Coordinates of C-alpha atoms and ligand atoms in Angstrom, one line a residue:
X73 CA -12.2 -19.7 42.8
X74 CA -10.7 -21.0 46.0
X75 CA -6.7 -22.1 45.3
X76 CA -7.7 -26.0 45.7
X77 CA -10.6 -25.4 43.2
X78 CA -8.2 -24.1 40.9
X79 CA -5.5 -27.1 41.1
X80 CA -8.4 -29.7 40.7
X81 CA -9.7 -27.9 37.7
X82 CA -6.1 -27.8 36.1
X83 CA -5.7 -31.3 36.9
X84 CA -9.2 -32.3 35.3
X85 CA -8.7 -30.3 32.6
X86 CA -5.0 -31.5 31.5
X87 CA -6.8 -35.0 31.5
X88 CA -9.6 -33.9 29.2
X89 CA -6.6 -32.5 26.7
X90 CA -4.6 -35.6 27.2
X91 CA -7.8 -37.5 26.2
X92 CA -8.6 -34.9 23.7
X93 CA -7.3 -37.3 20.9
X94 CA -5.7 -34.5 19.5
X95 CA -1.9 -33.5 19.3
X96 CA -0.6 -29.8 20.0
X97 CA 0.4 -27.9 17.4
X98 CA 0.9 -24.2 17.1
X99 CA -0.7 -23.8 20.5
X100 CA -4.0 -25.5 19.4
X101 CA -5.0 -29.3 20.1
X102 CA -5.4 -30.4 16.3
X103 CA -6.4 -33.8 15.1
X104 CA -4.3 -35.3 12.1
X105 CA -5.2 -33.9 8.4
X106 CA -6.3 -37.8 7.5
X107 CA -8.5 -37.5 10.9
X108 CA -7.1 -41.1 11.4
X109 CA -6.1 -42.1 14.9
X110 CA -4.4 -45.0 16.8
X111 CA -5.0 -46.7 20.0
X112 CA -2.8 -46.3 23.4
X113 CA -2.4 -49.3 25.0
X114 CA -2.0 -50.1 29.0
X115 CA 1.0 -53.0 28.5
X116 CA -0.4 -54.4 31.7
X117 CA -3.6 -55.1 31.0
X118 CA -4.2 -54.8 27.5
X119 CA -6.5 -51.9 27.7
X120 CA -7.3 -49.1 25.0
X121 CA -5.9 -45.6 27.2
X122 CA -6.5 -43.4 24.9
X123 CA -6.6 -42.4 20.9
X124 CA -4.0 -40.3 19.7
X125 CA -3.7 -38.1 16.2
X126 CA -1.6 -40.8 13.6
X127 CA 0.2 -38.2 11.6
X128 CA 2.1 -38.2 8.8
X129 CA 4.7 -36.1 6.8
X130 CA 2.1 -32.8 5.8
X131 CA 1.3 -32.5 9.7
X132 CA 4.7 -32.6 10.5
X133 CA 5.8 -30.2 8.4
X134 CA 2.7 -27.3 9.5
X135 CA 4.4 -28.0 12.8
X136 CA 7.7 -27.3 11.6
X137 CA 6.1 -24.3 10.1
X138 CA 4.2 -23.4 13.4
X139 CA 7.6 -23.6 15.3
X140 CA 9.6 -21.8 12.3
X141 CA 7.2 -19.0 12.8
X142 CA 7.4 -19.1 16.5
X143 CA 11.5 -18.4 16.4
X144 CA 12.2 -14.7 16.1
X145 CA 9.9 -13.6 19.1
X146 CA 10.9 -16.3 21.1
X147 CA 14.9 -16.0 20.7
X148 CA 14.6 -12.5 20.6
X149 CA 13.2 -12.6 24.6
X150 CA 16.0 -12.2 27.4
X151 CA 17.3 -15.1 28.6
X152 CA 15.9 -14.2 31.9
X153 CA 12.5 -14.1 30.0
X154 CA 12.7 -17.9 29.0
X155 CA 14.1 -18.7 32.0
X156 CA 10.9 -17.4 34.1
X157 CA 8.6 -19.5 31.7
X158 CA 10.6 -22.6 32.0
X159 CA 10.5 -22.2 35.7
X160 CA 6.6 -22.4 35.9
X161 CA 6.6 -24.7 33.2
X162 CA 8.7 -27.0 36.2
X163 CA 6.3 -25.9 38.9
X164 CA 3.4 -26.8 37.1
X165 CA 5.0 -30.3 36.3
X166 CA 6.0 -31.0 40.2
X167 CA 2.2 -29.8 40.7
X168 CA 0.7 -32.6 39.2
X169 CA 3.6 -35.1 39.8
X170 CA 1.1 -37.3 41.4
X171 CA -1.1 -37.1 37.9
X172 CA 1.5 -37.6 35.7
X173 CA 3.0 -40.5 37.3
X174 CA -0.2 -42.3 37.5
X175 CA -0.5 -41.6 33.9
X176 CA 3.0 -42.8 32.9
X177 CA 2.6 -46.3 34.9
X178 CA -0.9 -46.8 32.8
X179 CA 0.6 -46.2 29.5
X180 CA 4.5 -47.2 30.2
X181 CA 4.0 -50.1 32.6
X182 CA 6.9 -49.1 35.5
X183 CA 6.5 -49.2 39.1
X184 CA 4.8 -45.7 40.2
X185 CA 7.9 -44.9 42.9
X186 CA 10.0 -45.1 39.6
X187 CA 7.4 -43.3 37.4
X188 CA 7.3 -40.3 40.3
X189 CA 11.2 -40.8 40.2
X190 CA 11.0 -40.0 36.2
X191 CA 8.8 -36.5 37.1
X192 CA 11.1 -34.8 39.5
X193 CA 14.7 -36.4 37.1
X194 CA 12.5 -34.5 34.3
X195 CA 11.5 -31.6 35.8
X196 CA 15.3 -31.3 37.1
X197 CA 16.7 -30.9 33.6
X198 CA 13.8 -28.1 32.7
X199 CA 15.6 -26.1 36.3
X200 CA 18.6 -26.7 35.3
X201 CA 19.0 -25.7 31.9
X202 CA 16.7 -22.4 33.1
X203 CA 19.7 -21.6 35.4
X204 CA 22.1 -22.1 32.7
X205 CA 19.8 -20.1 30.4
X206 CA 21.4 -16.6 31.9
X207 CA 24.9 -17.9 32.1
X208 CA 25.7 -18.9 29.0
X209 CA 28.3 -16.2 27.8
X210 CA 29.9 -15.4 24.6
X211 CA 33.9 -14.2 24.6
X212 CA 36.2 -11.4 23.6
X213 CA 38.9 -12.7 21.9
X214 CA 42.0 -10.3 21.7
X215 CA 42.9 -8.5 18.4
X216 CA 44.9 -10.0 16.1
X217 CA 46.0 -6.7 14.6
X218 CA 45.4 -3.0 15.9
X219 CA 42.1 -1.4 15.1
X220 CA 40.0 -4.3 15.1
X221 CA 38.3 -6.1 17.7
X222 CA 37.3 -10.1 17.6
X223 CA 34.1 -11.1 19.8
X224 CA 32.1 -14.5 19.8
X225 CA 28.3 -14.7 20.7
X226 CA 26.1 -18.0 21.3
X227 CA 23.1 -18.0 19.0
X228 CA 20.2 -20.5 19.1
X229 CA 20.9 -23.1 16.1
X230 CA 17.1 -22.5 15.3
X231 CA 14.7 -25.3 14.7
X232 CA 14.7 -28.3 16.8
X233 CA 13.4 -31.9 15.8
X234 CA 13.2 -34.4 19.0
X235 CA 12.7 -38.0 18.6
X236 CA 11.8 -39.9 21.9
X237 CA 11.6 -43.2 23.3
X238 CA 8.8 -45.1 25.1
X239 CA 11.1 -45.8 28.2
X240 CA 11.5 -42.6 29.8
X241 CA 8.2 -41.0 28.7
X242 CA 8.7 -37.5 30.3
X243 CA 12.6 -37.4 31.1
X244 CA 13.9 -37.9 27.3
X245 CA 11.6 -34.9 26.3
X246 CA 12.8 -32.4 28.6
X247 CA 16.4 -33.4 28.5
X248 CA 16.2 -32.6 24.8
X249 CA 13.8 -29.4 25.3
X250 CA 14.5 -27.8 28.3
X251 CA 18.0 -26.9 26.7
X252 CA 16.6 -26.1 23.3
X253 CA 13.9 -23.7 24.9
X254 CA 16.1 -22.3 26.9
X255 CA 19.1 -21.7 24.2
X256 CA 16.1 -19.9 22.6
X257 CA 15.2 -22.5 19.9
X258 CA 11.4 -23.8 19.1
X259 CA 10.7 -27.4 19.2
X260 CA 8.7 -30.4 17.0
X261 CA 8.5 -33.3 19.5
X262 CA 7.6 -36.6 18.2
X263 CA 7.2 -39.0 21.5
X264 CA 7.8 -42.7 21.0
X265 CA 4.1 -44.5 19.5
X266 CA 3.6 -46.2 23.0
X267 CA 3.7 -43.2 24.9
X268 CA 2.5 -40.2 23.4
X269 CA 0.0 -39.3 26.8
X270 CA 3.0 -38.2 28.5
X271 CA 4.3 -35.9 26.0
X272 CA 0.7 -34.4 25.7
X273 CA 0.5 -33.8 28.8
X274 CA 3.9 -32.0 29.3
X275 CA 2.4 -30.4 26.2
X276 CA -0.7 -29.3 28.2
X277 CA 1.4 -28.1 31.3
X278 CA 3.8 -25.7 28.9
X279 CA 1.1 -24.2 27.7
X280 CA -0.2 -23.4 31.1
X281 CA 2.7 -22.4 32.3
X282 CA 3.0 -19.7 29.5
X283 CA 4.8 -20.9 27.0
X284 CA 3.9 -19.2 23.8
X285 CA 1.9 -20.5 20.6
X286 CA 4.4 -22.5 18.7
X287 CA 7.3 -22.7 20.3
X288 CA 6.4 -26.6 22.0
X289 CA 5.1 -28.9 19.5
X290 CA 4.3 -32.5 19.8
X291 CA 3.1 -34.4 16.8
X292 CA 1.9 -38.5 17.2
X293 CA 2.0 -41.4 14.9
X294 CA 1.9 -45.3 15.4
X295 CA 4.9 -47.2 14.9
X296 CA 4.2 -47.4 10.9
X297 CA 4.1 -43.4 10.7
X298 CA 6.9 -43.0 12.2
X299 CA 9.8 -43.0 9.5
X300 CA 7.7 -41.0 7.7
X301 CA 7.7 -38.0 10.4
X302 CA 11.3 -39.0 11.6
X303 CA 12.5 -38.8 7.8
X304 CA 10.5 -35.1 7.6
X305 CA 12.2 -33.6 11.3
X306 CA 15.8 -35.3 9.8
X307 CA 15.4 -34.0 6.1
X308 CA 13.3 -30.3 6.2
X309 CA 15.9 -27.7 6.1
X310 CA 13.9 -25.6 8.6
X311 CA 14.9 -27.7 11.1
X312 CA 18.6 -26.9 12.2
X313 CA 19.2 -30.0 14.6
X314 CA 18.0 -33.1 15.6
X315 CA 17.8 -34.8 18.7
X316 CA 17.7 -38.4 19.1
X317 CA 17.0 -41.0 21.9
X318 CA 16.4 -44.7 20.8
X319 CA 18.1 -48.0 18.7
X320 CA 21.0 -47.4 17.4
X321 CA 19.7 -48.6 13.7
X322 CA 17.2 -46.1 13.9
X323 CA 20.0 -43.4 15.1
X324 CA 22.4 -44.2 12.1
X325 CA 18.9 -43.6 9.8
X326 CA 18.4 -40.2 11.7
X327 CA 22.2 -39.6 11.2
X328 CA 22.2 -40.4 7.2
X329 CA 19.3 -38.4 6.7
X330 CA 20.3 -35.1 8.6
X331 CA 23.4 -34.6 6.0
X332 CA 21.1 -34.2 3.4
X333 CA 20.8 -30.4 4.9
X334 CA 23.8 -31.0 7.2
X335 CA 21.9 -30.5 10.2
X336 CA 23.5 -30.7 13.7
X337 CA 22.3 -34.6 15.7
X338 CA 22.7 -35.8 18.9
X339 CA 22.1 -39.5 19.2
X340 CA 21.8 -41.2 22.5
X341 CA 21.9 -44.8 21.2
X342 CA 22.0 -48.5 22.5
X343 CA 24.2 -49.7 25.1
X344 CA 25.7 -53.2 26.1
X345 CA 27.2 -51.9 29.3
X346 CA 29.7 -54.1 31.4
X347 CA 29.4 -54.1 34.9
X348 CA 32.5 -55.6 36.7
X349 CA 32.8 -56.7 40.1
X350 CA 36.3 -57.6 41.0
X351 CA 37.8 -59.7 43.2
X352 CA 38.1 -57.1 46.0
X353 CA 34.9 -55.5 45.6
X354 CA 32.5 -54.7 48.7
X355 CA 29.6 -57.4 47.4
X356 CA 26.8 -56.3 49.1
X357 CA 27.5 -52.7 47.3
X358 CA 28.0 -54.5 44.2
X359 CA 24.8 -56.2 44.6
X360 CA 23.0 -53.0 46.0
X361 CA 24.3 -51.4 42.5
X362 CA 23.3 -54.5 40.2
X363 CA 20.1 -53.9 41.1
X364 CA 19.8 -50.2 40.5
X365 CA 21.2 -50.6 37.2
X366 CA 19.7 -53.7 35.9
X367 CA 16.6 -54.1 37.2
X368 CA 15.2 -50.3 36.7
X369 CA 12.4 -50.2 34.4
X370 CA 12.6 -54.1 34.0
X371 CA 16.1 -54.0 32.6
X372 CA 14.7 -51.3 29.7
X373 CA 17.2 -48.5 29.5
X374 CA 19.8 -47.8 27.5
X375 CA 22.2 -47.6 30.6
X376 CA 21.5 -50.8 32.1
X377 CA 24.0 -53.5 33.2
X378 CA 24.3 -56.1 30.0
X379 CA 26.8 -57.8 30.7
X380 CA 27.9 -59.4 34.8
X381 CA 31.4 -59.6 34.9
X382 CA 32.3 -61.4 37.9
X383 CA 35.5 -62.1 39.1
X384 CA 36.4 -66.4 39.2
X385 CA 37.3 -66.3 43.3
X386 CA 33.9 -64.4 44.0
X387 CA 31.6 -65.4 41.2
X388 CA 30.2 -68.6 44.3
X389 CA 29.3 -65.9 46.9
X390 CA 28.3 -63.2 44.3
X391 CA 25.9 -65.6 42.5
X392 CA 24.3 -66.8 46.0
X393 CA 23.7 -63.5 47.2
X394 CA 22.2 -62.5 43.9
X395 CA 19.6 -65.3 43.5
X396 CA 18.7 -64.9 47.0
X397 CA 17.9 -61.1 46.2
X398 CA 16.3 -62.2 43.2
X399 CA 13.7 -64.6 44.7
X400 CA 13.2 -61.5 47.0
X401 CA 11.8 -59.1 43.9
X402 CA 8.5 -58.0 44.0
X403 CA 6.5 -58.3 41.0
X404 CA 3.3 -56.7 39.5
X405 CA 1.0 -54.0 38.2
X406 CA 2.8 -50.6 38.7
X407 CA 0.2 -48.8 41.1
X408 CA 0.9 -51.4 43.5
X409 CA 3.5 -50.0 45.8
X410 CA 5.8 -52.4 46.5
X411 CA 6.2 -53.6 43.1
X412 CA 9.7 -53.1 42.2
X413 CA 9.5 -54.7 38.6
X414 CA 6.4 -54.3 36.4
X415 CA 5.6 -55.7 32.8
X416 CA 7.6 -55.1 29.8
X417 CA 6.6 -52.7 27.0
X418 CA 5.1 -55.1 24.8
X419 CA 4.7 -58.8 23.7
X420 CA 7.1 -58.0 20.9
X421 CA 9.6 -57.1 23.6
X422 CA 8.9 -60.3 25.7
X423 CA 9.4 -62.8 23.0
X424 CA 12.2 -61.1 21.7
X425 CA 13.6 -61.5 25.3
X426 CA 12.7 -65.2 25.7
X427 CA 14.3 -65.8 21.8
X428 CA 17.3 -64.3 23.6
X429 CA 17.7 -66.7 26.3
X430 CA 17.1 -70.1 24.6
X431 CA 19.4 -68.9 22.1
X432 CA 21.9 -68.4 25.2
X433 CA 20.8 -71.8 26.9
X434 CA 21.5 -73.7 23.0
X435 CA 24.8 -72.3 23.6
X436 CA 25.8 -73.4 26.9
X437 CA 24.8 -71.0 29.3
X438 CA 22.8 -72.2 32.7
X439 CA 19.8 -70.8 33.4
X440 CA 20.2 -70.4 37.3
X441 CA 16.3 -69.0 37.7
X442 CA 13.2 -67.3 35.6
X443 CA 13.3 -67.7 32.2
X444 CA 10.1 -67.6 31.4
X445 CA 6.7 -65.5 30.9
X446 CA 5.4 -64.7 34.4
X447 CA 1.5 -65.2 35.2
X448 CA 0.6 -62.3 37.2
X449 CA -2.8 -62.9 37.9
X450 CA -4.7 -59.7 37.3
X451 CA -8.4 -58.6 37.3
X452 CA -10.2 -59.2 34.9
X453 CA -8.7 -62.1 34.3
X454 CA -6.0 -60.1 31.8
X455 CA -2.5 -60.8 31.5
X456 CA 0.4 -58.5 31.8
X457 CA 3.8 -59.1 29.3
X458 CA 6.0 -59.9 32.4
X459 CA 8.9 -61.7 32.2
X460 CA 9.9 -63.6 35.2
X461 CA 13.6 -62.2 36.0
X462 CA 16.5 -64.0 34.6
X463 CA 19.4 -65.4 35.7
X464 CA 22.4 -67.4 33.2
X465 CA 25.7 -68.8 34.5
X466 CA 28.3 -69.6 32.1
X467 CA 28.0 -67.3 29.7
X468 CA 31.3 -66.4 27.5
X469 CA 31.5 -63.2 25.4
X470 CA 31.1 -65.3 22.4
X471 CA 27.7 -65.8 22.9
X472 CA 25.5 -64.0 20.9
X473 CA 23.7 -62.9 24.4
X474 CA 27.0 -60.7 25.4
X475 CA 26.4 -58.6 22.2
X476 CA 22.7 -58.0 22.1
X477 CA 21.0 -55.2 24.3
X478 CA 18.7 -57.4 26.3
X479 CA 16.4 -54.4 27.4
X480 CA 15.1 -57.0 29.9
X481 CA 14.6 -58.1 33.9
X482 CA 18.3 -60.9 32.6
X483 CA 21.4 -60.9 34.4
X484 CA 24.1 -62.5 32.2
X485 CA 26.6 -63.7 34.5
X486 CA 30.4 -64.1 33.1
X487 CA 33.7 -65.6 35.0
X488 CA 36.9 -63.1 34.6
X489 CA 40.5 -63.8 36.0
X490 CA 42.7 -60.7 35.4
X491 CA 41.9 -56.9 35.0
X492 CA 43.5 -56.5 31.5
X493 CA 41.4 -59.8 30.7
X494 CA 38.0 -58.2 31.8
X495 CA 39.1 -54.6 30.2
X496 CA 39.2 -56.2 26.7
X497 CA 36.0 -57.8 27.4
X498 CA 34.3 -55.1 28.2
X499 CA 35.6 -53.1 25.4
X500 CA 34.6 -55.9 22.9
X501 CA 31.6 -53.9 21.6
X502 CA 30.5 -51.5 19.2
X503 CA 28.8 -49.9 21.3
X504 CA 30.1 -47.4 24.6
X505 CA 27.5 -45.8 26.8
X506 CA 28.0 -46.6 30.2
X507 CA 30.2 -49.3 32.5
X508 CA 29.9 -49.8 35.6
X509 CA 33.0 -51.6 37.9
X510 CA 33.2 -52.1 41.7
X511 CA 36.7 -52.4 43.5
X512 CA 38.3 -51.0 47.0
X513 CA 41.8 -50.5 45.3
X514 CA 41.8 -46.9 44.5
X515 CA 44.8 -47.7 42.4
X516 CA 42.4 -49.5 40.0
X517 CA 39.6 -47.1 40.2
X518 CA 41.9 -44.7 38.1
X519 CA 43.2 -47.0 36.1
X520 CA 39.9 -48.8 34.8
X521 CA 37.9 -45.5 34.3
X522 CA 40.4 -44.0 32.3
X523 CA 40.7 -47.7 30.6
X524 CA 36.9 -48.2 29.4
X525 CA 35.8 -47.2 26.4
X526 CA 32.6 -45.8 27.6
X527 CA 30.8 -42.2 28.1
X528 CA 29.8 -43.3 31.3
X529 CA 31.6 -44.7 34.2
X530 CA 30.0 -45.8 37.7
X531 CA 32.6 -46.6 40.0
X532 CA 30.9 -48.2 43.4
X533 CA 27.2 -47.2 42.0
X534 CA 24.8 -48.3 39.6
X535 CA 22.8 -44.9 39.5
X536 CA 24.7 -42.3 37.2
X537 CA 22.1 -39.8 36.0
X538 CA 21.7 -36.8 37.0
X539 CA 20.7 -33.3 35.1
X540 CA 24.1 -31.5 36.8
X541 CA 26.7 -34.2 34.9
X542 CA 27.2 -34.8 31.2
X543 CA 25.1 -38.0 29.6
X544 CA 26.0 -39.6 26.5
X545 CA 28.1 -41.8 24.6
X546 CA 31.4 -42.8 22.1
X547 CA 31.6 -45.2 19.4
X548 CA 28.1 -46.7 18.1
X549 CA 25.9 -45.4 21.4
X550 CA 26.0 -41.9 19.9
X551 CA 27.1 -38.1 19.7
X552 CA 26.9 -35.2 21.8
X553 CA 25.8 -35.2 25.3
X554 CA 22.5 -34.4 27.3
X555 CA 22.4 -32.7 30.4
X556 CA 24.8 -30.3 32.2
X557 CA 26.1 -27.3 30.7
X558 CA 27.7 -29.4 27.5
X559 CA 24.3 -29.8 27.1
X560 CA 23.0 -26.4 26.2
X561 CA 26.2 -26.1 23.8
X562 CA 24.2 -28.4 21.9
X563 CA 21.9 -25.9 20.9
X564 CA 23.8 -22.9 20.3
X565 CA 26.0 -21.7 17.3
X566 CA 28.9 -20.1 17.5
X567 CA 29.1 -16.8 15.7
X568 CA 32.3 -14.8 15.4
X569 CA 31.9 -11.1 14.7
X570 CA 35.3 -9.1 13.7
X571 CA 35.3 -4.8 13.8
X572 CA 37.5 -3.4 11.9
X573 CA 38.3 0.7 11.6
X574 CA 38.2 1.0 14.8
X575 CA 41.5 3.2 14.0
Ligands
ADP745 P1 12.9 -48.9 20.3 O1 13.3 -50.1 19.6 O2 13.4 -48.7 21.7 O3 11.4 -48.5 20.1 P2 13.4 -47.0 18.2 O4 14.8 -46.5 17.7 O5 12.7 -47.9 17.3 O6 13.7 -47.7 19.6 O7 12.5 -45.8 18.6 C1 12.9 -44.6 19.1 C2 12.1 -43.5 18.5 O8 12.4 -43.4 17.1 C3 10.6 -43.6 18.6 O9 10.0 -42.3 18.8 C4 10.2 -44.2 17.3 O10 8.9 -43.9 16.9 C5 11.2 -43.5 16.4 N1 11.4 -44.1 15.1 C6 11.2 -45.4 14.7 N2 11.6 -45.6 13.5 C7 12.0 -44.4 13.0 C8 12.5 -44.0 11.7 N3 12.7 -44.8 10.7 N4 12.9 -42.7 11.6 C9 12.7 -41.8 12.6 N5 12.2 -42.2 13.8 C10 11.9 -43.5 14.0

């Protein structure tokens, strides 16, 4: 077979898998014991994508038992080993970036340059923890007495349960995995209900790439299955830690149920992240960074600016040149290429958003443009869940809009006169992902970063993710951190070893 035969039939077959209606267990495609399924749905158009396995606790736990039985061989390889595979895996995931974006704007609803972003961010966590793999060293400690000697080595913890969300389909499955694989644990993925395709298909690509039986799981369930697989990954004692991406209510559950075996978490939970532009802040960067952190995904991630702190002297100028960028947006279907902002998830998430801002308006705030659901006229005469995007004046941190995680296209603008005023503002929350602040005093840049209570600082830029720096967050946003070499510490044990008569 020519080489271009051979891509086009890998491509044509990891759509006939994805389709398959069947989830990967054990290194076969397997429908669910029940053989019920559930439908995927396009959030722009309302159409039926595909049928996925809806599993329940028993198929969990026979992928638990594939993965368990897929551990000795698959820590026992050199790291070098692991690293290899997760290298292919990587190539064979930039291969078919094309594919996979396409797929993750059908099922997730973001623009395709972001969706093609989301490939190469994910396949940059699967390099980067395979060039970690061989690095990560143990220690030597020195003796304590003579005749003995004290050494440390990493161990894999073991099993590992990961629970994804819908907003980064591919990303938030190898930035959990690609450490765990290559710290030498197996994996039981269970994507988030709306996007299960994209996990099937990374599913499809590990296996290409060599990956063997059992060590990459993915079971599927509808939003009703899903405390019923999320309580099995938190609560089997095979599984030694769990990894966590979604609502914090969901991450304190995941939290309370792991100590039942005292299992290692790492929870990546909401945010409610300030972003502050003061009073001698470049505004056109400000502005260039609001909309790199708001607007991304249609205002759904976890890392996205909640609330618009805005200095009283520039808060005129700042609002004018952010409605005028505003009325500027581009809106539509993702495969359209200049569409910068595409539906949201689902109707559930739209009129949760549109609750949020007459709530806001009843309380005083000024609805300055959007607001409401936005008509995108489509073919076939269906309607995407669009919300045009929002912007409110006069908003106060009282408001029950400053607290809530608006996962939404709203900018919440707020008046602040003094730094230490804004600082206790923005620390007014349970919750401390990421902050963002914009200021030319380089006096302040120290002194607010080292001031916020957040696991995530931005100073003059609203895009801080990256595989190479340490992701995560304090207080009610969650434990441990993803990415980076932290990251793979997540998914080692320490073990100390002391030899004694040694004379
Ligand atoms: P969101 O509101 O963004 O969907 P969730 O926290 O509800 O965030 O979902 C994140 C992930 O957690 C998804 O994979 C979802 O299916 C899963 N999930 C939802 N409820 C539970 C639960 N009770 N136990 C474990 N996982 C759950």
């Amino acid at each position: 077979m020519k080489e271009t035969d051979k891509g086009a039939d890998t491509k044509s077959s990891m759509w006939a898998h994805v389709h398959l209606g069947r989830a990967m267990v054990g290194g076969e495609w397997i429908s669910a014991q029940s053989g019920l399924t559930y439908e995927v749905h396009n959030p722009l158009t309302g159409e039926v994508l595909g049928r996925v396995p809806k599993m329940n606790a028993e198929d969990c736990r026979l992928a638990i038992g594939a993965a368990q039985d897929a551990l000795p061989a698959w820590r026992d390889k050199l790291p070098a080993e692991r690293s290899r595979l997760l290298m292919r895996w990587r190539e064979l995931i930039l291969d078919h970036r094309e594919e996979l974006a396409k797929l993750m704007v059908d099922e997730q609803g973001k623009p395709y340059s972001e969706a093609r972003g989301e490939i190469s961010y994910g396949a940059s966590f699967i390099q980067w923890f395979a060039e970690e793999a061989v690095r990560d060293q143990g220690a030597i400690i020195p003796p304590f007495a003579h005749g003995r000697r004290l050494l440390v080595m990493k161990q894999p913890i073991g099993v590992v349960g990961a629970i994804t969300p819908w907003n980064f389909p591919n990303a938030m499955i190898t930035r959990k995995c690609a450490p765990a694989l290559a710290a030498g644990c197996t994996v039981v993925v269970k994507p988030a209900e709306d996007t299960p395709l994209s996990a099937l298909a990374l599913a499809y690509l590990a296996t290409e790439a060599g990956l063997p039986t059992g060590v990459f799981n993915v079971v599927t369930t509808n939003r009703e299955g899903a405390p019923d697989i999320g309580e099995t990954l938190c609560s089997d004692p095979r599984i030694r830690k769990v990894g966590f991406t979604g609502s914090t209510a969901v991450g304190k559950r995941v939290m309370a149920l792991a100590s039942s075996t005292v299992k290692r978490v790492s929870l990546e939970l909401g945010g409610n992240a300030p972003f502050i532009v003061f009073n001698d802040a470049q505004l056109d960067l400000a502005i260039k960074g609001l909309f790199t952190s708001k607007f991304r995904n249609a205002g759904q991630t976890c890392i996205c600016a909640n609330r618009i702190f805005v200095h009283a002297e520039v808060m005129p100028r700042f609002t004018e040149m952010l409605l005028e960028r505003v009325s500027r947006l581009k809106i539509g279907g993702g495969h359209e290429r200049s569409v910068e902002i595409g539906p949201l998830i689902n109707a559930r998430a739209l009129s949760r958003a549109r609750d949020l801002i007459s709530r806001a308006q009843e309380q005083g705030a000024q609805v300055l443009c959007g607001g409401k659901r936005l008509n995108v006229s489509l073919e076939e005469d269906k309607e995407g869940v669009f919300l045009q995007p929002t912007v409110l004046a006069n908003v106060t941190s009282e408001m029950e809009i400053s607290h809530a995680e608006l996962f939404a296209p709203i900018v919440s603008l707020i008046s602040f006169e003094s730094e230490a005023e804004v600082i206790e503002m923005a620390n007014d929350t349970p919750y401390g992902l990421a902050a963002y602040f914009f200021t030319e005093d380089h006096r302040r840049i120290w002194r607010v970063s080292e001031r916020l209570e957040y696991g995530m600082v931005g100073v003059n830029d609203g895009a801080i993710s990256t595989a190479v720096a340490p992701f995560g967050g304090v207080k009610e946003s969650g434990i441990g951190r993803e990415g980076s070499s932290w990251g793979l510490a997540e998914f080692t044990e320490l073990k100390y070893v002391m030899i004694g008569g040694l004379g």
